[in-house]
């Protein structure tokens, strides 16, 4: 007889571990199967996000931002620090400590919530059984409900095969222990810009080769144009749009990349090359063939709006299913599925999932942008406010960026908020909350914002929708 649980979750990333904790809170006897191992071969919970994603990348972004400030920004405050020395191995060790603390923290949360952690590769079998394979062998468990949260993995391109030595993926890019003089990045998406920024701040000459002609296509054009100017002119990132990589050749210590740009063949030699061209659902061997689990045309587990797969009692969440590949989206789906299993009626509002790109300045948005409002033929109005007119921003010596708000012209309901500026990642929460409550720009305009704060830029952008911003000419 196989051990029986009420719920088995496969995958302990931010989607799976949160689902497991919520299931346990709701009184279900829950197990969570995960196969991630750290460099010493020990189980490490938290998935991509904690091990090689959100957290380690932000740790390095923060460290490198401090270097940037010491080298270029302190002076404006009247502070001189002389030569700034960077100990990259120490920086990486700090990042690893944070990862270690947080992944152990999940193990602690599992223990406290009585979630059984099972290490190994989980595979869905017929009859709601899960086969787990590890170094110890194979065991089979069963459950009334199963949640698949197997996440995603980097996309590889044959023209630049990752060896995690000279050509690295996002995981390898977080473990470079010496500043490469010349760093190439393929893909000017979220990872390319965040990790490109890290190494640029630490002294690499960074060239980013992006296949598309548009820069940051999902971002509102007014903001993406200003961001591009800042990254290229202000920070020295060499971003080549419309660059098609045709091949790469590694030597002992360098990699030669050939690409087509503006109709001509180019060759550049880098000391490291980061491949960041997107991620794909990681559904390899997640279910036995005879289970008949339906995978959609993009390789993701097919789910309905209640995150149910085609197999009764089997759900899927996070990066493995449709929607943006973001940790908080997966976590929210994890909570929702646990509550659905408990017979509750939760709702994940996919229209209010915030996005953040942790460059400097940060870029954050929620809802639709102006181009989408146009495409959808909406009757809309916009307002904006520049951080250059915000007292707190100037006190911080932050002069660029803006808040842009898009609202329905008839009802005044907020349709989208876009922020390029300091602490955009924190500021966006107000906009998410406003949209979650179906607020109008008038609601935001009539809400008292503390002075002096960056949030006043949101207040002013809301006022500006109605042509009555107070600290700029409308
Ligand atoms: P994952 O985190 O991928 O976790 C899936 C887990 O399941 C893994 O542990 C995997 O080993 C395990 N698994 C898979 N198959 C099996 C199996 N068959 N049996 C057992 N275990 C299995 N998102 C943000 O919101 N904010 C950010 O700042 C951010 N930064 C990022 C930076 C980088 C460099 C990267 C790569 C990603 C970043 N992301 C960020 C995206 C975020 O990491 C993902 O959206 C998130 O981790 C997805 O969560 P998940 O639980 O669906 O999957
Ligand atoms: P991405 O989709 O953000 O960007 C990939 C970029 O690579 C795109 O601009 C694409 O046009 C380009 N590209 C694709 N193929 C190419 C090729 N052959 N040559 C040159 N360019 C090519 O993907 P990513 O940066 O790899 O990140 C993956 C996902 O991880 C993100 O979409 C996001 O969901 C998540 N993530 C989120 C955060 C965050 O929330 N701050 C940070 C990192 C990653």
mmCIF file of C-alpha atoms in Angstrom, residues 9-18 20-21 31-39 41-53 55-56 96 98-112 115-120:
data_model
loop_
_atom_site.group_PDB
_atom_site.id
_atom_site.type_symbol
_atom_site.label_atom_id
_atom_site.label_comp_id
_atom_site.label_asym_id
_atom_site.label_seq_id
_atom_site.Cartn_x
_atom_site.Cartn_y
_atom_site.Cartn_z
ATOM 1 C CA UNK A 9 2.178 19.095 -4.643
ATOM 2 C CA UNK A 10 4.914 18.441 -7.223
ATOM 3 C CA UNK A 11 7.399 21.326 -7.178
ATOM 4 C CA UNK A 12 8.453 23.568 -4.278
ATOM 5 C CA UNK A 13 8.945 26.858 -6.116
ATOM 6 C CA UNK A 14 6.901 29.917 -5.080
ATOM 7 C CA UNK A 15 3.815 28.355 -6.679
ATOM 8 C CA UNK A 16 4.188 24.886 -5.153
ATOM 9 C CA UNK A 17 5.504 25.652 -1.662
ATOM 10 C CA UNK A 18 2.847 28.321 -1.126
ATOM 11 C CA UNK A 20 1.452 23.268 0.097
ATOM 12 C CA UNK A 21 1.462 25.672 3.062
ATOM 13 C CA UNK A 31 3.179 16.420 0.900
ATOM 14 C CA UNK A 32 5.413 18.446 -1.406
ATOM 15 C CA UNK A 33 7.787 16.656 -3.780
ATOM 16 C CA UNK A 34 10.776 18.589 -5.123
ATOM 17 C CA UNK A 35 13.983 17.571 -6.840
ATOM 18 C CA UNK A 36 16.120 20.727 -6.605
ATOM 19 C CA UNK A 37 19.602 20.168 -5.147
ATOM 20 C CA UNK A 38 22.192 22.746 -4.163
ATOM 21 C CA UNK A 39 25.833 22.546 -5.233
ATOM 22 C CA UNK A 41 23.757 17.776 -3.690
ATOM 23 C CA UNK A 42 21.479 18.675 -0.754
ATOM 24 C CA UNK A 43 17.739 19.293 -1.262
ATOM 25 C CA UNK A 44 17.044 23.014 -1.607
ATOM 26 C CA UNK A 45 13.428 24.166 -1.557
ATOM 27 C CA UNK A 46 12.144 27.357 -3.195
ATOM 28 C CA UNK A 47 12.545 26.462 -6.881
ATOM 29 C CA UNK A 48 13.944 28.819 -9.493
ATOM 30 C CA UNK A 49 12.887 31.907 -7.560
ATOM 31 C CA UNK A 50 14.895 31.283 -4.416
ATOM 32 C CA UNK A 51 17.774 29.274 -5.865
ATOM 33 C CA UNK A 52 18.653 30.960 -9.176
ATOM 34 C CA UNK A 53 16.021 33.625 -9.845
ATOM 35 C CA UNK A 55 16.252 36.438 -4.805
ATOM 36 C CA UNK A 56 19.873 35.887 -5.926
ATOM 37 C CA UNK A 96 24.592 32.452 -1.539
ATOM 38 C CA UNK A 98 20.757 34.810 1.505
ATOM 39 C CA UNK A 99 19.664 31.942 -0.748
ATOM 40 C CA UNK A 100 20.700 29.385 1.897
ATOM 41 C CA UNK A 101 18.786 31.199 4.646
ATOM 42 C CA UNK A 102 15.635 31.498 2.590
ATOM 43 C CA UNK A 103 15.627 27.945 1.215
ATOM 44 C CA UNK A 104 16.166 26.603 4.764
ATOM 45 C CA UNK A 105 13.359 28.944 5.808
ATOM 46 C CA UNK A 106 10.960 27.076 3.509
ATOM 47 C CA UNK A 107 12.023 23.788 5.092
ATOM 48 C CA UNK A 108 11.249 25.390 8.474
ATOM 49 C CA UNK A 109 7.843 26.580 7.278
ATOM 50 C CA UNK A 110 7.050 23.076 5.997
ATOM 51 C CA UNK A 111 7.953 21.624 9.374
ATOM 52 C CA UNK A 112 5.906 24.203 11.277
ATOM 53 C CA UNK A 115 3.909 19.607 5.289
ATOM 54 C CA UNK A 116 5.834 16.423 4.440
ATOM 55 C CA UNK A 117 8.789 17.308 2.184
ATOM 56 C CA UNK A 118 9.748 14.471 -0.163
ATOM 57 C CA UNK A 119 12.946 14.794 -2.176
ATOM 58 C CA UNK A 120 13.076 13.448 -5.712
#
